[in-house]
CSV table of C-alpha atoms in Angstrom, one decimal:
chain,number,residue,atom,x,y,z
A,1,MET,CA,62.8,-0.9,-19.1
A,2,SER,CA,60.7,-4.0,-19.7
A,3,ALA,CA,57.1,-4.6,-18.7
A,4,GLU,CA,58.0,-7.0,-15.9
A,5,GLU,CA,60.3,-4.6,-14.1
A,6,PRO,CA,58.7,-2.3,-11.5
A,7,ALA,CA,58.6,1.4,-12.4
A,8,LYS,CA,60.9,3.8,-10.7
A,9,GLY,CA,59.3,5.7,-7.9
A,10,GLY,CA,57.9,2.6,-6.1
A,11,ALA,CA,54.7,2.1,-8.2
A,12,GLU,CA,54.3,-1.4,-9.4
A,13,GLY,CA,52.5,-2.5,-12.5
A,14,PRO,CA,49.2,-4.5,-12.6
A,15,GLN,CA,49.3,-7.4,-10.2
A,16,LYS,CA,48.1,-10.8,-11.2
A,17,THR,CA,45.8,-12.8,-8.9
A,18,PRO,CA,47.7,-15.8,-7.6
A,19,GLU,CA,46.6,-19.2,-8.8
A,20,PRO,CA,44.7,-21.2,-6.2
A,21,SER,CA,46.9,-23.6,-4.4
A,22,GLY,CA,46.1,-27.1,-3.3
A,23,VAL,CA,44.4,-26.1,0.0
A,24,ASP,CA,42.3,-23.4,-1.7
A,25,LEU,CA,41.3,-25.9,-4.4
A,26,ALA,CA,40.3,-28.4,-1.8
A,27,ARG,CA,38.1,-25.7,0.0
A,28,VAL,CA,36.4,-24.8,-3.2
A,29,ALA,CA,35.7,-28.5,-4.0
A,30,LEU,CA,34.4,-29.1,-0.5
A,31,ARG,CA,32.1,-26.1,-0.6
A,32,ALA,CA,30.7,-27.3,-4.0
A,33,ALA,CA,30.2,-30.8,-2.7
A,34,LYS,CA,28.3,-29.5,0.4
A,35,GLU,CA,26.0,-27.4,-1.8
A,36,GLN,CA,25.3,-30.3,-4.0
A,37,ALA,CA,24.5,-32.6,-1.1
A,38,ARG,CA,22.2,-29.9,0.4
A,39,ALA,CA,20.4,-29.7,-2.9
A,40,ARG,CA,20.0,-33.5,-3.1
A,41,GLY,CA,18.8,-33.6,0.6
A,42,ASP,CA,16.2,-30.8,-0.1
A,43,ALA,CA,14.9,-32.7,-3.1
A,44,ALA,CA,14.6,-35.9,-1.2
A,45,GLN,CA,12.9,-34.1,1.7
A,46,GLN,CA,10.3,-32.6,-0.7
A,47,LYS,CA,9.6,-36.1,-2.2
A,48,LYS,CA,9.2,-37.5,1.2
A,49,GLN,CA,6.8,-34.8,2.2
A,50,ALA,CA,4.8,-35.2,-1.0
A,51,ARG,CA,4.4,-38.9,-0.2
A,52,ARG,CA,3.2,-38.1,3.3
A,53,GLY,CA,0.6,-35.7,2.1
A,54,GLY,CA,2.2,-32.3,2.3
A,55,LEU,CA,4.2,-30.1,4.7
A,56,ARG,CA,4.5,-31.0,8.3
A,57,SER,CA,4.9,-28.7,11.2
A,58,GLY,CA,8.3,-28.4,12.7
A,59,ALA,CA,10.6,-26.4,14.9
A,60,ARG,CA,11.8,-24.0,12.3
A,61,ALA,CA,9.8,-21.0,10.9
A,62,ASP,CA,8.1,-21.4,7.6
A,63,GLY,CA,5.4,-19.5,5.7
A,64,ARG,CA,2.5,-21.1,7.6
A,65,ASP,CA,3.5,-19.8,11.0
A,66,PRO,CA,1.0,-17.3,12.7
A,67,LEU,CA,1.8,-13.6,12.2
A,68,PRO,CA,0.9,-10.7,14.4
A,69,LEU,CA,-2.3,-9.0,13.2
A,70,GLY,CA,-0.6,-5.8,12.1
A,71,SER,CA,1.9,-7.7,10.0
A,72,ALA,CA,-0.8,-9.9,8.4
A,73,ILE,CA,-2.9,-6.8,7.5
A,74,ASN,CA,0.1,-5.0,6.1
A,75,ARG,CA,1.1,-8.0,4.0
A,76,LEU,CA,-2.5,-8.3,2.7
A,77,ILE,CA,-2.7,-4.6,1.8
A,78,THR,CA,0.6,-4.9,-0.1
A,79,GLU,CA,-0.3,-8.1,-1.9
A,80,ARG,CA,-3.7,-6.8,-3.1
A,81,GLY,CA,-2.4,-3.3,-4.0
A,82,TRP,CA,-4.6,-1.5,-1.5
A,83,GLU,CA,-1.9,1.0,-0.3
A,84,THR,CA,-3.7,4.1,-1.7
A,85,PRO,CA,-7.2,3.3,-0.6
A,86,ALA,CA,-6.0,2.3,2.9
A,87,ALA,CA,-4.0,5.5,3.1
A,88,VAL,CA,-7.0,7.6,2.1
A,89,GLY,CA,-9.2,5.7,4.6
A,90,GLY,CA,-6.7,6.6,7.3
A,91,VAL,CA,-7.0,10.2,6.2
A,92,MET,CA,-10.8,10.0,6.6
A,93,GLY,CA,-10.2,8.7,10.1
A,94,ARG,CA,-7.8,11.6,10.9
A,95,TRP,CA,-9.9,14.2,9.2
A,96,PRO,CA,-10.2,16.5,12.3
A,97,GLN,CA,-6.4,16.6,12.7
A,98,ILE,CA,-5.9,17.4,9.0
A,99,VAL,CA,-8.4,20.2,8.5
A,100,GLY,CA,-9.0,21.3,12.1
A,101,ASP,CA,-11.8,20.7,14.5
A,102,ASP,CA,-13.9,23.7,13.4
A,103,LEU,CA,-14.0,22.6,9.7
A,104,ALA,CA,-14.3,18.9,10.6
A,105,ARG,CA,-17.5,19.6,12.6
A,106,HIS,CA,-19.2,21.0,9.5
A,107,CYS,CA,-17.5,19.1,6.6
A,108,VAL,CA,-17.3,15.3,6.4
A,109,PRO,CA,-15.4,13.2,3.7
A,110,GLN,CA,-17.8,11.0,1.9
A,111,LYS,CA,-15.8,8.9,-0.6
A,112,TYR,CA,-12.6,8.7,-2.6
A,113,ASP,CA,-12.6,7.8,-6.3
A,114,GLU,CA,-9.3,6.1,-7.0
A,115,ASP,CA,-9.5,6.2,-10.8
A,116,GLU,CA,-10.2,10.0,-10.9
A,117,ARG,CA,-8.3,10.7,-7.6
A,118,VAL,CA,-11.2,12.9,-6.4
A,119,LEU,CA,-12.1,13.2,-2.7
A,120,THR,CA,-15.8,14.1,-2.2
A,121,VAL,CA,-16.6,16.1,0.9
A,122,GLN,CA,-20.1,17.0,2.1
A,123,CYS,CA,-20.7,20.2,4.2
A,124,ASP,CA,-23.7,20.9,6.4
A,125,SER,CA,-24.3,24.4,5.1
A,126,THR,CA,-23.6,26.4,1.9
A,127,ALA,CA,-21.4,28.8,3.9
A,128,TRP,CA,-19.1,26.0,5.0
A,129,ALA,CA,-19.1,24.5,1.4
A,130,THR,CA,-18.0,27.9,0.1
A,131,GLN,CA,-15.3,28.1,2.7
A,132,LEU,CA,-14.0,24.6,1.8
A,133,ARG,CA,-14.0,25.4,-1.9
A,134,LEU,CA,-11.8,28.4,-1.1
A,135,MET,CA,-9.4,26.2,1.0
A,136,ALA,CA,-9.4,23.3,-1.5
A,137,PRO,CA,-6.0,24.0,-3.1
A,138,GLN,CA,-4.2,24.2,0.2
A,139,LEU,CA,-6.1,21.1,1.4
A,140,VAL,CA,-5.1,19.1,-1.7
A,141,ALA,CA,-1.5,20.1,-1.1
A,142,ARG,CA,-1.7,19.0,2.5
A,143,LEU,CA,-3.3,15.7,1.6
A,144,ASN,CA,-0.7,15.0,-1.1
A,145,GLU,CA,2.0,15.8,1.4
A,146,ASP,CA,0.6,13.3,3.8
A,147,LEU,CA,-0.4,10.5,1.3
A,148,GLY,CA,2.2,10.9,-1.5
A,149,HIS,CA,2.3,13.2,-4.5
A,150,GLY,CA,-0.7,12.9,-6.9
A,151,THR,CA,-2.9,10.8,-4.6
A,152,VAL,CA,-5.6,13.5,-4.4
A,153,ARG,CA,-6.1,15.6,-7.6
A,154,LEU,CA,-9.3,17.4,-6.7
A,155,ILE,CA,-11.7,17.9,-3.8
A,156,LYS,CA,-15.4,17.8,-4.8
A,157,VAL,CA,-17.4,19.8,-2.4
A,158,LEU,CA,-21.1,19.0,-1.9
A,159,GLY,CA,-23.5,21.4,-0.1
A,160,PRO,CA,-26.3,20.3,2.2
A,161,GLY,CA,-28.7,17.9,0.7
A,162,GLY,CA,-32.5,18.0,1.1
A,163,PRO,CA,-34.4,15.4,3.0
A,164,PRO,CA,-34.5,12.0,1.3
A,165,ARG,CA,-37.4,11.3,-1.0
A,166,ARG,CA,-39.7,8.9,0.6
A,167,PHE,CA,-41.7,6.4,-1.5
A,168,GLY,CA,-44.5,4.9,0.5
A,169,PRO,CA,-47.4,2.5,-0.3
A,170,LEU,CA,-49.8,5.4,-0.9
A,171,ARG,CA,-47.8,7.0,-3.7
A,172,ALA,CA,-48.7,6.6,-7.3
A,173,PRO,CA,-45.8,5.3,-9.5
A,174,GLY,CA,-44.1,8.3,-11.2
A,175,SER,CA,-45.7,10.9,-9.0
A,176,THR,CA,-43.7,14.1,-8.4
A,177,GLY,CA,-45.3,15.0,-5.1
A,178,PRO,CA,-48.5,15.9,-3.4
A,179,GLY,CA,-49.6,18.5,-6.0
A,180,ASP,CA,-49.8,16.2,-9.0
A,181,THR,CA,-53.0,14.5,-7.9
A,182,TYR,CA,-55.2,17.6,-8.2
A,183,GLY,CA,-55.4,18.1,-11.9
């Protein structure tokens, strides 16, 4: 049995693709000519626009068309690489839904350090700060589930702060308080 003969059982050997005929060759040549003409036309159009002083407005959409606000903001966030800070900012806005209303009334997110991946939260009492420290591992897991794995590595819990130190016109430079003036 030779290689050109079909095998018994109905299976045929490897089939060759037929050579393009005259009509197929003409179609291929026409398609190539159209593409070349389109490229020449585009180049001529760009030269004409450059002579006129730039792009002109037209009926077709181009990159200068107005965008809806949401699309423009999403494009800006993506171009600048602000996905993580924007997502964390969204979490700060949805803080009561994430941690619950009771905890959100007493603990407020302050800032997010993108390099360290640390979320800083301030509580209004030491009892709530202790409660948040105990809940921190579950909260980190919940935040990472919402934002993407590894976005928040640690939650830094701050207790209540004292009143801000006031420096007024009657204070001596370097004074530590009212007791330092009496000796």
